[in-house]
Short mmCIF file of C-alpha atoms and ligand atoms in Angstrom, two decimals:
data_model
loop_
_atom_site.label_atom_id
_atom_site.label_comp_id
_atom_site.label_asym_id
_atom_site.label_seq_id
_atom_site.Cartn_x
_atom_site.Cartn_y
_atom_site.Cartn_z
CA UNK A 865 -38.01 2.21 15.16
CA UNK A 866 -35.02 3.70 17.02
CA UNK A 867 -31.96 4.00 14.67
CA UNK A 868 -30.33 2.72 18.15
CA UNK A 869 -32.36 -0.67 17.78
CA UNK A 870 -31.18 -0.98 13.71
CA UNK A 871 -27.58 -2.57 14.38
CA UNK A 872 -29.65 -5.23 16.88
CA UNK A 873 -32.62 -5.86 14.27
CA UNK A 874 -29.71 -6.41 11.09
CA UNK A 875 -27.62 -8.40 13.02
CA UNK A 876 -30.47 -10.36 14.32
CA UNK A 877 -32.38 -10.74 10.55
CA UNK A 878 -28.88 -11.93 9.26
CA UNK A 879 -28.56 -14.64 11.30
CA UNK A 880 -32.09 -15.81 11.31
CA UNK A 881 -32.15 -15.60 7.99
CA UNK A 882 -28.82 -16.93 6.84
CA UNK A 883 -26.86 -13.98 5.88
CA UNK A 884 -24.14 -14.12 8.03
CA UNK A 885 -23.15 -15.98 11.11
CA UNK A 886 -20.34 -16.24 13.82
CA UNK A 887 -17.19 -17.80 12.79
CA UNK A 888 -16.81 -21.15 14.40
CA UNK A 889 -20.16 -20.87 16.29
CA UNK A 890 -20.49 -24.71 17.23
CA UNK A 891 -16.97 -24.21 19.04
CA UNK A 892 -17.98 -21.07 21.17
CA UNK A 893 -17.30 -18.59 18.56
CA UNK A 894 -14.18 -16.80 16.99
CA UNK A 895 -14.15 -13.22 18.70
CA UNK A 896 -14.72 -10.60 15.52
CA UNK A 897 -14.56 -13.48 12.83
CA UNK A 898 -18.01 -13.63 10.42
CA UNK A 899 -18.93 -16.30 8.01
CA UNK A 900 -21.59 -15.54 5.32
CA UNK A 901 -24.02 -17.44 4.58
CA UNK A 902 -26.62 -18.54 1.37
CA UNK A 903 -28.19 -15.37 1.45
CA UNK A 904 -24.45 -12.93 2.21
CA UNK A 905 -22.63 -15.00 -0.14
CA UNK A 906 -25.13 -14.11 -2.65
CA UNK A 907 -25.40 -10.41 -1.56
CA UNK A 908 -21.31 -9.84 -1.13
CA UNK A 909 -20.86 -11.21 -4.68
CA UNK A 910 -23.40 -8.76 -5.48
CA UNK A 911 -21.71 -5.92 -4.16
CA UNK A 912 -18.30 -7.15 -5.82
CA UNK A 913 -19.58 -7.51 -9.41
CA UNK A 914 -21.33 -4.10 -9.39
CA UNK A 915 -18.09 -2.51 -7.98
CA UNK A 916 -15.90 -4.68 -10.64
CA UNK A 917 -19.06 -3.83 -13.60
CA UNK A 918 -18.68 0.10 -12.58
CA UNK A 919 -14.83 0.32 -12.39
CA UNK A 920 -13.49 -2.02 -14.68
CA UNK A 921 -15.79 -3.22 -17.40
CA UNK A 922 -17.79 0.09 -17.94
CA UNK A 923 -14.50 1.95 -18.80
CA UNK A 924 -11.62 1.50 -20.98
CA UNK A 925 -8.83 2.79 -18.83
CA UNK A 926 -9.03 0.41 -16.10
CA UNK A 927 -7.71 -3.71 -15.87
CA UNK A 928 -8.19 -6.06 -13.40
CA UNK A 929 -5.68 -8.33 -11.10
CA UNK A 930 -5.68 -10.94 -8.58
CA UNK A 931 -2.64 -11.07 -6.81
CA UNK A 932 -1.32 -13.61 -4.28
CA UNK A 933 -2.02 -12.66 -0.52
CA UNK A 934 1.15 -14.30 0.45
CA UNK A 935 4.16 -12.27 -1.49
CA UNK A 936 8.55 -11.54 -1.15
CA UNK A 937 8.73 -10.21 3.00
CA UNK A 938 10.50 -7.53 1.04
CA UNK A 939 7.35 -5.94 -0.68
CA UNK A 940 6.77 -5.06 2.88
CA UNK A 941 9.81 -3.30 3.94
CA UNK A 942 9.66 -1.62 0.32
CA UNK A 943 5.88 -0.16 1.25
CA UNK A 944 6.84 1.17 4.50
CA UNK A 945 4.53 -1.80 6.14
CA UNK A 946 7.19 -3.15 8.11
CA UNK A 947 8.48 -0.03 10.30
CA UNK A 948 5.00 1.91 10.38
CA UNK A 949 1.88 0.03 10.30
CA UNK A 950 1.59 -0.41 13.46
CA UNK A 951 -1.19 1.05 16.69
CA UNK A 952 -0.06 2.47 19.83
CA UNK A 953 -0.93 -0.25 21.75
CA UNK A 954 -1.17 0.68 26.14
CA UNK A 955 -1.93 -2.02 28.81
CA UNK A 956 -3.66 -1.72 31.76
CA UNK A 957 -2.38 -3.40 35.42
CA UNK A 958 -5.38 -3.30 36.70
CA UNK A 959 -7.91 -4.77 34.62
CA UNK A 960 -5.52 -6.49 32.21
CA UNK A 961 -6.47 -5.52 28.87
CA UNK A 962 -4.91 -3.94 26.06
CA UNK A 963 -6.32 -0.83 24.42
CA UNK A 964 -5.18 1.30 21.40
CA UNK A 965 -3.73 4.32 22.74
CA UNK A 966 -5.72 6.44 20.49
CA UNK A 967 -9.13 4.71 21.46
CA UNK A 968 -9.06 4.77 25.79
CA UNK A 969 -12.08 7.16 25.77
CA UNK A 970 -14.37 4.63 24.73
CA UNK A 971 -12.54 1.30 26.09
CA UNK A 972 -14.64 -1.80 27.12
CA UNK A 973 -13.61 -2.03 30.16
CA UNK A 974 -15.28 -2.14 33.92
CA UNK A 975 -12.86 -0.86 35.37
CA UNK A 976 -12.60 2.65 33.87
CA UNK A 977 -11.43 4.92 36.39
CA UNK A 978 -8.91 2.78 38.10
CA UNK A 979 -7.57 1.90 35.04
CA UNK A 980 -3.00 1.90 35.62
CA UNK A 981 -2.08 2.30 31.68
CA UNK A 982 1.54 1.55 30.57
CA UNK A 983 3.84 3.38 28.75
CA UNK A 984 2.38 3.27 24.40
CA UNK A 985 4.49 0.64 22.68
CA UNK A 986 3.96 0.49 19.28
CA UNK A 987 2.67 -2.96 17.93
CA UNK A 988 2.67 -3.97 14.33
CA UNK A 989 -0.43 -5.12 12.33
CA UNK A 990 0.44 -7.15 10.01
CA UNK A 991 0.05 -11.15 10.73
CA UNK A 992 3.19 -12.62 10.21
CA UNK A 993 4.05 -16.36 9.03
CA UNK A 994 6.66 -18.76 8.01
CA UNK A 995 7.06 -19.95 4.73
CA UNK A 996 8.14 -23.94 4.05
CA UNK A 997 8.76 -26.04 7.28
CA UNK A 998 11.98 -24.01 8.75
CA UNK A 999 10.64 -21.75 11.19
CA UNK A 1000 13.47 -18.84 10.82
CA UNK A 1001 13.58 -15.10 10.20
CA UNK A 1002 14.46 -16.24 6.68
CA UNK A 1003 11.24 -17.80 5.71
CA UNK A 1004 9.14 -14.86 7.33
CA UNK A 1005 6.68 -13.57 5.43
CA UNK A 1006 3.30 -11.87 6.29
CA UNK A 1007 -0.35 -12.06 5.42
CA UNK A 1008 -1.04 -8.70 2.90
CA UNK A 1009 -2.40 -6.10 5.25
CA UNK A 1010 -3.74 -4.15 2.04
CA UNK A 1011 -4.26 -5.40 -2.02
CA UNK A 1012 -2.62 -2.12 -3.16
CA UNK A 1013 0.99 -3.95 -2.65
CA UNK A 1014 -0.21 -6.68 -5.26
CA UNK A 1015 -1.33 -3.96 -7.92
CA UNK A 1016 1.94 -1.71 -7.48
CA UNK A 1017 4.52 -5.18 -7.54
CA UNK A 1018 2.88 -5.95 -11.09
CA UNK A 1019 3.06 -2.43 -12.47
CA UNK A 1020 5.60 -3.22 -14.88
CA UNK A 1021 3.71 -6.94 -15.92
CA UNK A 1022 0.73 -5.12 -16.67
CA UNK A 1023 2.24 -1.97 -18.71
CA UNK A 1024 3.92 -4.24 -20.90
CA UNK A 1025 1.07 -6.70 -21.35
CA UNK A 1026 -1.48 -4.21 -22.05
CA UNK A 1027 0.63 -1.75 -23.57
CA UNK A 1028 -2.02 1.31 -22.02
CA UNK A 1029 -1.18 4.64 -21.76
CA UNK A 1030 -1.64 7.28 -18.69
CA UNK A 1031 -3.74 7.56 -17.26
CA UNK A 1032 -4.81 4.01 -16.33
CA UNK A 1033 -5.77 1.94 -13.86
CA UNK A 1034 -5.59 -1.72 -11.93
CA UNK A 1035 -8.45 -2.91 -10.01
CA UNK A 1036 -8.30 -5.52 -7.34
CA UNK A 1037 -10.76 -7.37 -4.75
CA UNK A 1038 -9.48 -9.70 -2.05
CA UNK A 1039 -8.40 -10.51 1.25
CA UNK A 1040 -6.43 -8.89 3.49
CA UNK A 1041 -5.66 -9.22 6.79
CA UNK A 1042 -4.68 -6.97 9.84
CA UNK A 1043 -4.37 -8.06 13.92
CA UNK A 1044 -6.64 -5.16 14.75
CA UNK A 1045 -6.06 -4.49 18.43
CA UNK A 1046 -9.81 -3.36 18.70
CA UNK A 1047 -11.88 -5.12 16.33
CA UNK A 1048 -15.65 -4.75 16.84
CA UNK A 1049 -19.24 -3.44 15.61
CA UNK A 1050 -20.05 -6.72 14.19
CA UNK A 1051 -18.33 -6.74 10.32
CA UNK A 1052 -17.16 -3.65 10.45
CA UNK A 1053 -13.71 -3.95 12.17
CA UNK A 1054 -12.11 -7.59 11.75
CA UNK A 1055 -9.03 -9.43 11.52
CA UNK A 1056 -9.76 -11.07 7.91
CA UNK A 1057 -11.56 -8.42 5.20
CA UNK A 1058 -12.23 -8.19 1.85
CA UNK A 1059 -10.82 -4.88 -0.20
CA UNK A 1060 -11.63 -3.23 -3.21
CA UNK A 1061 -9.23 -1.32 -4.07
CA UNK A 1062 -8.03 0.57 -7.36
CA UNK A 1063 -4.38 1.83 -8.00
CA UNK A 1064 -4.57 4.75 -10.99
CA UNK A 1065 -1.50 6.13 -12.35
CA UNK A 1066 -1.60 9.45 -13.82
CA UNK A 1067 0.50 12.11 -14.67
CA UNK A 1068 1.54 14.31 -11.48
CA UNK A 1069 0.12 17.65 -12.84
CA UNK A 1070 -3.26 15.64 -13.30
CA UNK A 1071 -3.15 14.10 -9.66
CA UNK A 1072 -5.39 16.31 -7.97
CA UNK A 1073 -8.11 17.20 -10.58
CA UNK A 1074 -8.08 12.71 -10.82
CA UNK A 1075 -8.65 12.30 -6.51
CA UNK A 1076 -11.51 14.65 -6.92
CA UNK A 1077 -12.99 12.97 -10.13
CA UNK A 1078 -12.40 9.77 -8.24
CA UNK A 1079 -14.54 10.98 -4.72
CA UNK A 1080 -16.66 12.19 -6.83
CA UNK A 1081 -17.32 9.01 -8.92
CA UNK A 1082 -16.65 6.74 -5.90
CA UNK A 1083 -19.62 8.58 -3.72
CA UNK A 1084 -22.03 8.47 -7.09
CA UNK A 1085 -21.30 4.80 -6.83
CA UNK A 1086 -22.80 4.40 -3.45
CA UNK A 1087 -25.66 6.85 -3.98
CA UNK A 1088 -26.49 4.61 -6.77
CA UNK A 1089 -26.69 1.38 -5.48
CA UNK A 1090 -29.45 2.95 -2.84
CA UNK A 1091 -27.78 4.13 0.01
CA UNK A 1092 -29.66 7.36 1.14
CA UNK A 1093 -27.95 10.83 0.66
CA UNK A 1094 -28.25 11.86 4.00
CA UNK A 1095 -26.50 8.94 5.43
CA UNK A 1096 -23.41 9.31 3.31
CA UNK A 1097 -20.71 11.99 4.07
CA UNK A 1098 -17.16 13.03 2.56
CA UNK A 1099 -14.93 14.03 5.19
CA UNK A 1100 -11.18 15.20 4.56
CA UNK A 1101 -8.12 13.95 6.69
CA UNK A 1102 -6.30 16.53 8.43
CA UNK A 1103 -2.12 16.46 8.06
CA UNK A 1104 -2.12 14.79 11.13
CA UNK A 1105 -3.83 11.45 10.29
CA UNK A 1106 -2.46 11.02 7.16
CA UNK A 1107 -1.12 7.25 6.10
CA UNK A 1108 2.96 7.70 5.86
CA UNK A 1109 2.63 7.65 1.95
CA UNK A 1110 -0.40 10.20 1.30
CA UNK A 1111 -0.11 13.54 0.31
CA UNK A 1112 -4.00 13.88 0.41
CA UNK A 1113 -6.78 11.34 1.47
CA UNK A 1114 -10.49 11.79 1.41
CA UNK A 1115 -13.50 9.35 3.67
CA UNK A 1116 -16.18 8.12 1.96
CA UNK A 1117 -18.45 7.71 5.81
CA UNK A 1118 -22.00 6.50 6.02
CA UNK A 1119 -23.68 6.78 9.13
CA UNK A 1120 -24.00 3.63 11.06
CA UNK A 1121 -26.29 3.27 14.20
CA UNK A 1122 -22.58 3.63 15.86
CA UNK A 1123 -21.69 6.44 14.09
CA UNK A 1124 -20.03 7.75 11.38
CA UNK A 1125 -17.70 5.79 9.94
CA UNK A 1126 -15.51 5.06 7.11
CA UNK A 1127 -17.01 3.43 4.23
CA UNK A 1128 -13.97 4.01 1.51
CA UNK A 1129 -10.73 6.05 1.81
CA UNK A 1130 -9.68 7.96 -1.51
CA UNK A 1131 -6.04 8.59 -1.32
CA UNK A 1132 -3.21 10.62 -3.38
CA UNK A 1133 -0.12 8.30 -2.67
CA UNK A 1134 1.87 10.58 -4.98
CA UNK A 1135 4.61 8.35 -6.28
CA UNK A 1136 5.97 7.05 -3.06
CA UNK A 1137 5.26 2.97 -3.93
CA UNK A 1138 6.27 2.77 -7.73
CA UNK A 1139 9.69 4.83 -6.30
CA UNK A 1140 10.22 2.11 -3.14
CA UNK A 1141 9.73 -0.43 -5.40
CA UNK A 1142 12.08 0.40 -8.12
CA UNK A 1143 14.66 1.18 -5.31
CA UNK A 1144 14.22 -2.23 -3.02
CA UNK A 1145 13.58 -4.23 -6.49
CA UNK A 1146 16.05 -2.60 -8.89
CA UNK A 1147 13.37 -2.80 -11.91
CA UNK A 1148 13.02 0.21 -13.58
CA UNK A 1149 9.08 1.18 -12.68
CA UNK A 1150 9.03 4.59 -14.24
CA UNK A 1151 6.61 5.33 -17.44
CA UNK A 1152 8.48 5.81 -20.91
CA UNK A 1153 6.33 9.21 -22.15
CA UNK A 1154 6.53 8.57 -26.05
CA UNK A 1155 4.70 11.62 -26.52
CA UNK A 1156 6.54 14.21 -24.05
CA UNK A 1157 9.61 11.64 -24.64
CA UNK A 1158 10.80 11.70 -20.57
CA UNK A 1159 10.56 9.13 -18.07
CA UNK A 1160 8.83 9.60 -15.32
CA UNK A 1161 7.21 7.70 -11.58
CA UNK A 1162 3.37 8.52 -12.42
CA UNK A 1163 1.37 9.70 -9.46
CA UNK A 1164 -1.08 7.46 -7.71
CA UNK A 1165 -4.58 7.87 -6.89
CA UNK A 1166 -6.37 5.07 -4.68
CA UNK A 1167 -9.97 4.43 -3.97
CA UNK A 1168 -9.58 1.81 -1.40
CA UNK A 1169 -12.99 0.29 0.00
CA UNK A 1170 -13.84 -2.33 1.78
CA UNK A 1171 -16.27 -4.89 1.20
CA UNK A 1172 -17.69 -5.98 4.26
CA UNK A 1173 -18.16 -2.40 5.41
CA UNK A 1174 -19.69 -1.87 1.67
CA UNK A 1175 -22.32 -4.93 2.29
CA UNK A 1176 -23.11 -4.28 5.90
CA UNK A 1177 -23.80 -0.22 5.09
CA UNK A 1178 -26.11 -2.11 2.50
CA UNK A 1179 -27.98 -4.15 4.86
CA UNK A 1180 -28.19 -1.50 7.45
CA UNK A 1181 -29.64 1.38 4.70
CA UNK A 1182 -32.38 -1.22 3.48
CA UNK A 1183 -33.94 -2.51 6.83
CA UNK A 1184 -37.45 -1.07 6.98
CA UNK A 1185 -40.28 -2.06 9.32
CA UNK A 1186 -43.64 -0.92 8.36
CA UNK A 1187 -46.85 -1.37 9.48
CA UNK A 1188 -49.66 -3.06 7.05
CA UNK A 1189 -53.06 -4.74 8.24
CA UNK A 1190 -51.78 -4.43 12.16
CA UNK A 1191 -48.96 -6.07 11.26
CA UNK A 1192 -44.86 -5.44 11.14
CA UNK A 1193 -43.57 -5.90 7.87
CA UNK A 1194 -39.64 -6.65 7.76
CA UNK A 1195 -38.68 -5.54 4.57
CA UNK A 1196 -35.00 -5.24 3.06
CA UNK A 1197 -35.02 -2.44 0.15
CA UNK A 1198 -32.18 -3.61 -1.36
CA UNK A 1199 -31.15 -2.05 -5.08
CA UNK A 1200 -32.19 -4.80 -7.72
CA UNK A 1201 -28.85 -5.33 -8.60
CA UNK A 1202 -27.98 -6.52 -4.85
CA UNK A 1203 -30.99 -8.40 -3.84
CA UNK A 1204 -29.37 -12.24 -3.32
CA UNK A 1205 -32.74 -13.30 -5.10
CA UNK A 1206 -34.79 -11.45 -7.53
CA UNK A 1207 -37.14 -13.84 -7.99
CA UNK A 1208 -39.51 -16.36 -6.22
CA UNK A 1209 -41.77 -18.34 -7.26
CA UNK A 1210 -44.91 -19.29 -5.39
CA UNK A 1211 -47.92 -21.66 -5.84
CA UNK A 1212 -51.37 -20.67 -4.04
CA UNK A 1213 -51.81 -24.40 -3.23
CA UNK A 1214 -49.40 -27.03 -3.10
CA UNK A 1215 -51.50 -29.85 -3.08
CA UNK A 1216 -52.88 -28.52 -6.53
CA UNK A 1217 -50.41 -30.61 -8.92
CA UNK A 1218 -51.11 -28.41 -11.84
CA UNK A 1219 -50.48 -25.72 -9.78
CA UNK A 1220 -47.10 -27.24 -8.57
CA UNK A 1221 -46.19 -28.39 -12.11
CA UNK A 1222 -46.56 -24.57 -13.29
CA UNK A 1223 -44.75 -22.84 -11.15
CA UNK A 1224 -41.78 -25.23 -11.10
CA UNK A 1225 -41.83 -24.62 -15.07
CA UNK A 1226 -42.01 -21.16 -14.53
CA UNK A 1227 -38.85 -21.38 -11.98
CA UNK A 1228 -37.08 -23.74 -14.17
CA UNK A 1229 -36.88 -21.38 -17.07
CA UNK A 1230 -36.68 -17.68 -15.39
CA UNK A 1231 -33.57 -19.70 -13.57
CA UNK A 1232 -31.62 -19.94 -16.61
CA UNK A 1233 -31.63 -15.77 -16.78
CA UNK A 1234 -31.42 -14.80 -12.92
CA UNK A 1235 -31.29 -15.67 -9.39
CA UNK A 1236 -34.87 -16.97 -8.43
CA UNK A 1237 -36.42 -19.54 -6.01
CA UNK A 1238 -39.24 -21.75 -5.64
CA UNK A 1239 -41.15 -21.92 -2.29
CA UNK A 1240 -44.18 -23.42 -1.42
CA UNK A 1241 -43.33 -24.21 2.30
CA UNK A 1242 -46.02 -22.06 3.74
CA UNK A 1243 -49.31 -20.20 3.18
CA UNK A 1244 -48.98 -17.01 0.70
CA UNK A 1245 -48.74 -14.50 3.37
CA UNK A 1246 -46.17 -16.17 5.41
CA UNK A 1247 -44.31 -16.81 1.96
CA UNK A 1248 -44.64 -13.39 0.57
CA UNK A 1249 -43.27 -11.93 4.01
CA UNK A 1250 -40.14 -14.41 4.39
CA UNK A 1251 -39.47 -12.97 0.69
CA UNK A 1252 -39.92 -9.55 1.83
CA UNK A 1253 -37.29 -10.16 4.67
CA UNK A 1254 -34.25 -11.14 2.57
CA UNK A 1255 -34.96 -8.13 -0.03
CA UNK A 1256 -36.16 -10.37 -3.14
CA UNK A 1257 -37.71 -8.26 -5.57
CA UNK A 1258 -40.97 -10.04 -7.13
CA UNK A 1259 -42.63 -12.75 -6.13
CA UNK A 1260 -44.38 -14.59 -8.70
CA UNK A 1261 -48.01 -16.07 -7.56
CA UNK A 1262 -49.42 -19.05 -10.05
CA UNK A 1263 -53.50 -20.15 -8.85
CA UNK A 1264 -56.22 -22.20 -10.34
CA UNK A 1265 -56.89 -19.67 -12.82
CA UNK A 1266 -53.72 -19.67 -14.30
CA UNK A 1267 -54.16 -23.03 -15.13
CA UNK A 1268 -57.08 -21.79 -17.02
CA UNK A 1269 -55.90 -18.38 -18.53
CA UNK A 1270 -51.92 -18.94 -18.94
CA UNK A 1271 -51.95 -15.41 -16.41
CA UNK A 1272 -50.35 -15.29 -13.28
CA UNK A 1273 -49.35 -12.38 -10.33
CA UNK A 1274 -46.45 -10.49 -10.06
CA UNK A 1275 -45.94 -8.66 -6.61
CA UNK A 1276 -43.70 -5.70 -6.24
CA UNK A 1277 -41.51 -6.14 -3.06
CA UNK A 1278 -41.33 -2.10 -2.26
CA UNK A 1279 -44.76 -1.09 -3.19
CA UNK A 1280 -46.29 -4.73 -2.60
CA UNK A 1281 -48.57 -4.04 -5.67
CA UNK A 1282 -49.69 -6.79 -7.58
CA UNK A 1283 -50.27 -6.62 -11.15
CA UNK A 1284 -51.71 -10.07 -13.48
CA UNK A 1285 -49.56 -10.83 -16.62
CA UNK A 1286 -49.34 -13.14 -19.41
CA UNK A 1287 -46.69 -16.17 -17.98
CA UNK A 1288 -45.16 -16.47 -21.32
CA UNK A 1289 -44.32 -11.93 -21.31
CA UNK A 1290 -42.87 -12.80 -17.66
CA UNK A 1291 -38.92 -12.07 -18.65
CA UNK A 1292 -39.92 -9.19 -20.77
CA UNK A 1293 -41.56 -8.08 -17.65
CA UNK A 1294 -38.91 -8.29 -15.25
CA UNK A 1295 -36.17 -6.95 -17.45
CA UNK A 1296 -38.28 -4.25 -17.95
CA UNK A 1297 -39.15 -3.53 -14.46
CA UNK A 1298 -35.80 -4.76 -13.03
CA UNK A 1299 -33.09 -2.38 -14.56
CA UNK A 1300 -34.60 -0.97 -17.99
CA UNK A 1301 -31.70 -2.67 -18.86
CA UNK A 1302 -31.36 -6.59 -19.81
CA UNK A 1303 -27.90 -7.04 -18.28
CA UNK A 1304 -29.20 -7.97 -14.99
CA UNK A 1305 -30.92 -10.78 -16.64
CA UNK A 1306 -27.92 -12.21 -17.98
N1 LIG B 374 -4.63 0.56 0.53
C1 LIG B 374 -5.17 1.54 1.41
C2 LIG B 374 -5.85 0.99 2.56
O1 LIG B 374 -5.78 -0.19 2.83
P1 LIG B 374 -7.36 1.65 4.58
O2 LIG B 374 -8.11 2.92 4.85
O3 LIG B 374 -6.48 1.13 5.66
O4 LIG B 374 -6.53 1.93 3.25
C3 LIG B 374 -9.24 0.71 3.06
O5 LIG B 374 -8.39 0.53 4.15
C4 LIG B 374 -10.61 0.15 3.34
O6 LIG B 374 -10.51 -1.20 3.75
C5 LIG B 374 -11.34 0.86 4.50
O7 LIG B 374 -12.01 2.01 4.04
C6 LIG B 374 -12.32 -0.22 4.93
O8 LIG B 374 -13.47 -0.21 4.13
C7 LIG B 374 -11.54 -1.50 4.68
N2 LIG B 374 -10.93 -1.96 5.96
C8 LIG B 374 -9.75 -1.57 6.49
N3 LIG B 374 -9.51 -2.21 7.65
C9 LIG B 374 -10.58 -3.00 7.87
C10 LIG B 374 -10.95 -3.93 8.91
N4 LIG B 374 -10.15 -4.17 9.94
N5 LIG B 374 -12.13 -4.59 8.80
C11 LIG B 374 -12.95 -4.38 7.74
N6 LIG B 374 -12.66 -3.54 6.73
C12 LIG B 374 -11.49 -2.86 6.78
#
């Protein structure tokens, strides 16, 4: 398979199979809007809780938040949102469209050489709104283009509910929202995204040993939850691309069939937002040093990822096809900690109610400690290869001898071997063979 044909395959497998479909298909379609479905919902939460696992609850010096998308218009003039996040927007008199300055070299458009562009004008991002029924400029507001804003407007709540110390950190996933001029390559550029993002304050001597620990640690993350080495880059910013508020700012890429693209920025945003704040807000939002006794704005580090690109980089990394008995196997390696379903449960026959009554017990009780499924729809080979296509990783096979001698098969998604167990040393089995740890059982 051509890594040309992947994005086509993915995008095809996720609809068929119910990961994610077109916004408002039954209407025509929303242009660049996804909705996910059984199998995405399962395999985005996936991605959120080992992100939220790894950043908040495996460490001490890092809290959670969930901030309101909708906050004061003046968090946005405070964070530098409302004079420069914006695109260079040009339009074109000939064919009519509108293209981002920076991106005319590969415009969608027929047209291409006669293209007549206009003078850049700058257009803002950020989707603005009214608050309450008076359409004015005083009930303006605007939909968060970033979660950071949320995080840095409840530095002070947090300090002196939690009392921590530098350095620390807030963690945050949700939606934000930007009027991309050129959204496109199916989740990866849209209007409405998920972020997960991470504000950590430190002192400002410590601010560049912390944004390496942090690309480091961010990159380990990725590595491993299975993505493969070679398709995941760092690449540095130069001066000139630099947001308005970062001193430094690091890529996380992984190498899409479209390229390489950005998976996660890591950013030093020095002290620039707690200072805006304090000034637009008048709160005091510097850090009372008890030890060095001084006051000071920490620094900011920022590992800011988002987690549609996260899922789809996911999806893309663990499409295989192979060939076995003459035949193309669709198989989605997914890490056991992603796979929407770990286990499913199959009967050899369905008309055998034994058989049926087994396997639904079987079901009924792994259920309680993970996400399995029960599916006797089809013949065993037709089963084990819809399994195979969603990423689930055992299938559980109960026959007539099972009714006899309380065994049954287990079958390894990757290596498709099959291996005959005691039913009742089944959840030993899996937690064993799952993560070596129990947690994923829980
Ligand atoms: N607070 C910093 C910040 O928002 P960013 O590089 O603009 O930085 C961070 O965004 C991450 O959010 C990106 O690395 C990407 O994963 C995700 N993201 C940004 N814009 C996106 C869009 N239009 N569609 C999907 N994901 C997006």
């Amino acid at each position: 398979m051509q890594r040309s044909d992947l994005m086509e395959k993915v995008v095809s497998l996720c609809k068929r199979r119910g990961f994610i479909f077109q916004s408002s298909e039954i209407y025509g379609g929303l242009a660049s809007a996804w909705d996910y479905g059984p199998l995405g919902v399962e395999l985005k939460r996936n991605v959120k809780s080992s992100w939220w696992k790894a950043v908040v609850h495996d460490r001490d010096d890092v809290v959670g938040l969930d901030a309101s998308i909708l906050m004061h218009p003046k968090v946005w003039q405070a964070s530098g949102h409302a004079e420069n996040f914006h695109d260079d927007l040009v339009d074109c008199r000939v064919c009519k469209k509108r293209f981002r300055a920076d991106h005319l070299e590969n415009r969608d458009c027929k047209t291409k050489d006669k293209c007549d562009f206009t003078t850049a004008r700058a257009f803002n991002l950020m989707f603005k709104t009214h608050l309450g029924a008076v359409e004015d400029e005083a009930s303006v507001t605007y939909l968060r283009p970033e979660t950071a804003q949320g995080i840095f407007a409840n530095f002070r709540n947090v300090l002196d509910s939690t009392h921590k110390k530098l350095p620390f950190g807030i963690a945050q996933i949700g939606k934000s929202f930007r009027n991309e001029i050129t959204p496109g390559n199916y989740t990866f550029r849209t209007r409405e995204f998920e972020q997960m993002e991470i504000e950590y304050f430190t002192k400002p001597e410590h601010a560049d040993e912390c944004y390496q620990q942090w690309i480091n640690q961010r990159f380990q993350w990725y590595l491993k939850l299975g993505i493969q080495e070679k398709h995941l880059r760092i690449r540095r910013h130069g001066d000139d691309e630099l947001a308005h508020y970062a001193k430094g700012c690091s890529d996380i890429e992984y190498e899409f069939p479209f390229g390489w693209s950005e998976l996660e920025g890591i950013a030093n945003r020095t002290d620039f937002d707690l200072k805006q704040h304090a000034k637009f807000s008048g709160v005091d939002l510097q850090y009372n040093d008890q030890v060095e006794q001084k006051k000071y704005f920490p620094y900011v580090i920022e590992p800011s990822g988002g987690v549609d690109r996260a899922t789809l980089a996911f999806l893309v990394d663990a499409y295989h096809e192979e060939e076995v008995q003459e035949r193309t196997r669709v198989v989605l390696k997914l890490n056991h900690q992603l796979a929407p379903i770990k286990v499913a449960v199959l009967p050899l026959l369905k008309k055998n109610s034994e058989i049926v009554e087994m396997s639904k017990k079987i079901k009924n009780r792994l259920q309680k400690k993970c996400v399995c499924v029960y599916d006797d729809s089809a013949a065993i080979g037709k089963l084990y290869r819809r399994q195979d296509e969603i990423g689930t990783m055992y299938c559980v096979t109960v026959d007539v001898d099972s009714l006899q001698d309380q065994q049954i098969t287990v079958r390894e998604r990757d290596t498709m071997k099959q291996e005959r167990i005691s039913a009742d040393q089944l959840e030993n089995y899996l937690t064993e063979k799952l993560t070596n740890d129990s947690s994923i059982l829980n």
